[in-house]
Amino acid sequence: MKRNIVIATLTAAALATGGTVAAFAAGDDETAAQRQSSSDTQVVADHDDADDRADDVNDDAEDRTTVADGDVSAAEAIAAALKSVPGTAVSADLDDEDDTGKVVWDVDVLGDGTTWHSITIDPATGKVLGSHTEQEDDTAQVRAALKGTSVTAAEAAKAAAAKGTVTSVDLDEDGASQAWDVETRTSGKADQDWQVDLNNGKVTADRSDDDQD
């Protein structure tokens, strides 16, 4: 009788142990499946991130190609705009048109009074593609910043052209040191920002973005 109890006890223990092993095995299978699922999800996420980075690189390459293929410099685009509409050029930007996506020079010219002219120039031919007038709130501030200065937007663009292909030139009338802000691109390098002195045309690296970062 005692032997039977021992055998029964051992059998029960064996069954319990087997059940535990089976449970652990099932748990291991489930954990492995979860790990595989998590791994698959991470692979998809990494692939998406890689695609996004590739798109950014391609977009930047297309922009540089557009700049390289353009025959009309920033200074020449400004000259073409001023020939079309007299006044003072305050900015010139190589940018996409909202409607067509075509890359054009967009030149802002301050005319008489408070009238501003926005003129689009073909970067391949220098032809005026269109223009319209608008009103701006900072007209007095712009005139005050330019009063008594000797370096024009076109001259600032020419000065900065030694650093790379100029893609924009804008008046910084709000900064502590008022100057022409110029952006350049060079093959294989990131865009660079420069400041051109309004009086002597000296070109210096713009460190304002670095300070903000």
Protein backbone atom coordinates (compact mmCIF):
# COMPACT_ATOMS: atom_id res chain seq x y z
CA MET A 1 0.00 0.00 0.00
CA LYS A 2 2.81 2.32 0.87
CA ARG A 3 4.59 1.41 -2.38
CA ASN A 4 1.48 2.25 -4.37
CA ILE A 5 1.33 5.65 -2.77
CA VAL A 6 4.97 6.27 -3.64
CA ILE A 7 4.40 5.23 -7.26
CA ALA A 8 1.34 7.41 -7.47
CA THR A 9 3.26 10.31 -6.04
CA LEU A 10 6.09 9.84 -8.50
CA THR A 11 3.65 9.62 -11.40
CA ALA A 12 1.94 12.81 -10.31
CA ALA A 13 5.29 14.54 -10.01
CA ALA A 14 6.27 13.37 -13.48
CA LEU A 15 3.03 14.64 -14.94
CA ALA A 16 3.44 17.96 -13.17
CA THR A 17 7.02 18.29 -14.40
CA GLY A 18 6.03 17.39 -17.93
CA GLY A 19 3.24 19.94 -17.83
CA THR A 20 5.66 22.59 -16.62
CA VAL A 21 8.15 21.75 -19.37
CA ALA A 22 5.38 21.88 -21.93
CA ALA A 23 4.27 25.23 -20.56
CA PHE A 24 7.81 26.56 -20.76
CA ALA A 25 8.13 25.23 -24.29
CA ALA A 26 4.91 26.92 -25.30
CA GLY A 27 6.09 30.11 -23.60
CA ASP A 28 9.39 29.93 -25.48
CA ASP A 29 7.57 29.47 -28.78
CA GLU A 30 5.36 32.46 -28.04
CA THR A 31 8.32 34.61 -26.98
CA ALA A 32 10.22 33.65 -30.13
CA ALA A 33 7.22 34.58 -32.24
CA GLN A 34 6.97 37.92 -30.47
CA ARG A 35 10.68 38.55 -30.99
CA GLN A 36 10.36 37.68 -34.67
CA SER A 37 7.35 39.98 -35.05
CA SER A 38 9.20 42.81 -33.29
CA SER A 39 12.24 42.21 -35.51
CA ASP A 40 10.11 42.27 -38.66
CA THR A 41 8.49 45.54 -37.54
CA GLN A 42 11.91 47.10 -36.90
CA VAL A 43 13.14 46.01 -40.33
CA VAL A 44 10.13 47.68 -41.97
CA ALA A 45 10.69 50.87 -39.94
CA ASP A 46 14.39 50.93 -40.84
CA HIS A 47 13.51 50.42 -44.51
CA ASP A 48 11.05 53.34 -44.39
CA ASP A 49 13.67 55.56 -42.74
CA ALA A 50 16.18 54.61 -45.42
CA ASP A 51 13.66 55.47 -48.14
CA ASP A 52 13.02 58.88 -46.53
CA ARG A 53 16.75 59.61 -46.36
CA ALA A 54 17.16 58.54 -49.98
CA ASP A 55 14.32 60.85 -51.02
CA ASP A 56 15.94 63.77 -49.19
CA VAL A 57 19.28 63.07 -50.89
CA ASN A 58 17.61 62.82 -54.29
CA ASP A 59 15.69 66.08 -53.75
CA ASP A 60 18.88 67.86 -52.72
CA ALA A 61 20.72 66.42 -55.73
CA GLU A 62 17.94 67.61 -58.04
CA ASP A 63 18.15 71.10 -56.54
CA ARG A 64 21.92 71.20 -57.08
CA THR A 65 21.47 69.96 -60.65
CA THR A 66 18.95 72.72 -61.30
CA VAL A 67 21.36 75.31 -59.96
CA ALA A 68 24.23 73.90 -61.98
CA ASP A 69 22.19 73.81 -65.18
CA GLY A 70 20.93 77.39 -64.78
CA ASP A 71 22.72 79.92 -66.98
CA VAL A 72 21.45 82.98 -65.11
CA SER A 73 23.19 83.95 -61.87
CA ALA A 74 21.53 85.73 -58.96
CA ALA A 75 23.14 89.03 -59.99
CA GLU A 76 21.92 88.62 -63.56
CA ALA A 77 18.42 87.75 -62.40
CA ILE A 78 18.36 90.93 -60.30
CA ALA A 79 19.57 92.98 -63.27
CA ALA A 80 16.81 91.52 -65.45
CA ALA A 81 14.18 92.31 -62.82
CA LEU A 82 15.36 95.92 -62.41
CA LYS A 83 15.35 96.35 -66.18
CA SER A 84 11.72 95.33 -66.13
CA VAL A 85 10.68 97.33 -63.06
CA PRO A 86 12.78 100.21 -61.66
CA GLY A 87 13.41 100.29 -57.94
CA THR A 88 15.65 98.66 -55.34
CA ALA A 89 16.15 94.91 -55.33
CA VAL A 90 15.74 93.56 -51.80
CA SER A 91 15.85 89.80 -52.39
CA ALA A 92 16.36 87.14 -55.04
CA ASP A 93 15.59 83.48 -54.42
CA LEU A 94 15.86 80.43 -56.64
CA ASP A 95 12.71 78.56 -55.73
CA ASP A 96 9.79 76.46 -56.95
CA GLU A 97 6.69 78.17 -58.28
CA ASP A 98 3.63 77.20 -56.25
CA ASP A 99 1.48 76.27 -59.24
CA THR A 100 3.81 74.52 -61.66
CA GLY A 101 6.74 73.40 -59.52
CA LYS A 102 9.10 74.93 -62.09
CA VAL A 103 12.26 76.43 -60.60
CA VAL A 104 12.53 80.20 -61.16
CA TRP A 105 14.29 83.22 -59.77
CA ASP A 106 11.89 85.22 -57.61
CA VAL A 107 13.12 88.80 -57.23
CA ASP A 108 11.50 91.34 -54.89
CA VAL A 109 11.91 94.98 -55.89
CA LEU A 110 10.90 97.94 -53.71
CA GLY A 111 9.42 100.61 -55.97
CA ASP A 112 7.97 104.02 -55.26
CA GLY A 113 6.21 104.59 -51.96
CA THR A 114 5.13 101.32 -50.38
CA THR A 115 4.75 99.36 -53.62
CA TRP A 116 6.64 96.09 -53.95
CA HIS A 117 7.10 94.14 -57.16
CA SER A 118 7.57 90.37 -57.22
CA ILE A 119 9.19 89.35 -60.50
CA THR A 120 9.86 85.83 -61.74
CA ILE A 121 12.87 85.23 -63.98
CA ASP A 122 13.66 82.15 -66.07
CA PRO A 123 16.99 80.78 -64.69
CA ALA A 124 17.94 79.40 -68.10
CA THR A 125 17.28 82.45 -70.28
CA GLY A 126 16.92 85.47 -67.98
CA LYS A 127 13.51 86.20 -69.47
CA VAL A 128 10.87 87.83 -67.29
CA LEU A 129 8.10 85.28 -66.85
CA GLY A 130 5.71 87.45 -64.86
CA SER A 131 5.31 90.04 -62.13
CA HIS A 132 2.79 91.37 -59.67
CA THR A 133 2.62 94.14 -57.09
CA GLU A 134 1.97 93.81 -53.38
CA GLN A 135 2.12 95.75 -50.14
CA GLU A 136 4.46 94.98 -47.24
CA ASP A 137 4.41 96.18 -43.64
CA ASP A 138 8.18 96.51 -43.26
CA THR A 139 8.77 99.01 -46.08
CA ALA A 140 9.95 101.79 -43.76
CA GLN A 141 12.28 99.40 -41.94
CA VAL A 142 13.81 98.22 -45.21
CA ARG A 143 14.35 101.76 -46.46
CA ALA A 144 15.97 102.70 -43.14
CA ALA A 145 18.32 99.69 -43.29
CA LEU A 146 19.42 100.52 -46.84
CA LYS A 147 19.75 104.28 -46.33
CA GLY A 148 23.32 105.40 -46.88
CA THR A 149 24.59 101.94 -47.81
CA SER A 150 26.71 101.30 -50.89
CA VAL A 151 26.45 97.55 -51.59
CA THR A 152 23.43 96.41 -53.61
CA ALA A 153 21.83 92.98 -53.63
CA ALA A 154 23.44 92.22 -56.99
CA GLU A 155 26.87 93.26 -55.71
CA ALA A 156 26.39 91.11 -52.61
CA ALA A 157 25.54 88.13 -54.82
CA LYS A 158 28.66 88.70 -56.90
CA ALA A 159 30.83 88.93 -53.80
CA ALA A 160 29.47 85.68 -52.35
CA ALA A 161 29.73 83.86 -55.69
CA ALA A 162 33.38 83.16 -54.84
CA LYS A 163 32.07 80.81 -52.12
CA GLY A 164 29.80 78.77 -54.40
CA THR A 165 26.68 79.04 -56.54
CA VAL A 166 24.40 81.69 -55.07
CA THR A 167 20.83 80.47 -54.63
CA SER A 168 19.43 83.35 -52.60
CA VAL A 169 20.23 86.83 -51.39
CA ASP A 170 18.01 88.64 -48.89
CA LEU A 171 18.25 91.78 -46.81
CA ASP A 172 18.47 91.11 -43.08
CA GLU A 173 17.04 94.31 -41.67
CA ASP A 174 16.09 92.77 -38.33
CA GLY A 175 19.44 91.39 -37.20
CA ALA A 176 21.80 93.05 -34.75
CA SER A 177 24.27 93.55 -37.60
CA GLN A 178 22.21 94.41 -40.67
CA ALA A 179 23.62 92.78 -43.79
CA TRP A 180 22.81 90.86 -46.95
CA ASP A 181 22.11 87.20 -46.17
CA VAL A 182 23.39 85.00 -49.00
CA GLU A 183 23.07 81.23 -49.42
CA THR A 184 25.43 79.25 -51.63
CA ARG A 185 25.68 75.67 -52.81
CA THR A 186 28.81 73.75 -53.73
CA SER A 187 28.88 70.30 -55.31
CA GLY A 188 29.21 67.59 -52.68
CA LYS A 189 28.77 70.00 -49.76
CA ALA A 190 25.89 71.25 -47.65
CA ASP A 191 24.34 74.66 -48.26
CA GLN A 192 26.28 77.50 -46.66
CA ASP A 193 25.05 80.85 -45.32
CA TRP A 194 27.02 84.07 -45.58
CA GLN A 195 26.65 87.69 -44.55
CA VAL A 196 27.77 90.47 -46.87
CA ASP A 197 28.42 93.86 -45.32
CA LEU A 198 26.11 96.59 -46.61
CA ASN A 199 28.95 99.11 -46.87
CA ASN A 200 32.19 97.34 -47.75
CA GLY A 201 30.95 94.09 -49.31
CA LYS A 202 33.00 91.89 -46.96
CA VAL A 203 31.80 88.27 -46.93
CA THR A 204 31.76 86.40 -43.61
CA ALA A 205 30.26 83.09 -42.54
CA ASP A 206 26.82 83.42 -40.97
CA ARG A 207 27.03 81.75 -37.55
CA SER A 208 23.53 82.69 -36.36
CA ASP A 209 22.08 79.26 -37.22
CA ASP A 210 24.93 77.54 -35.36
CA ASP A 211 24.25 79.64 -32.29
CA GLN A 212 20.57 78.72 -32.37
CA ASP A 213 21.38 75.04 -32.73
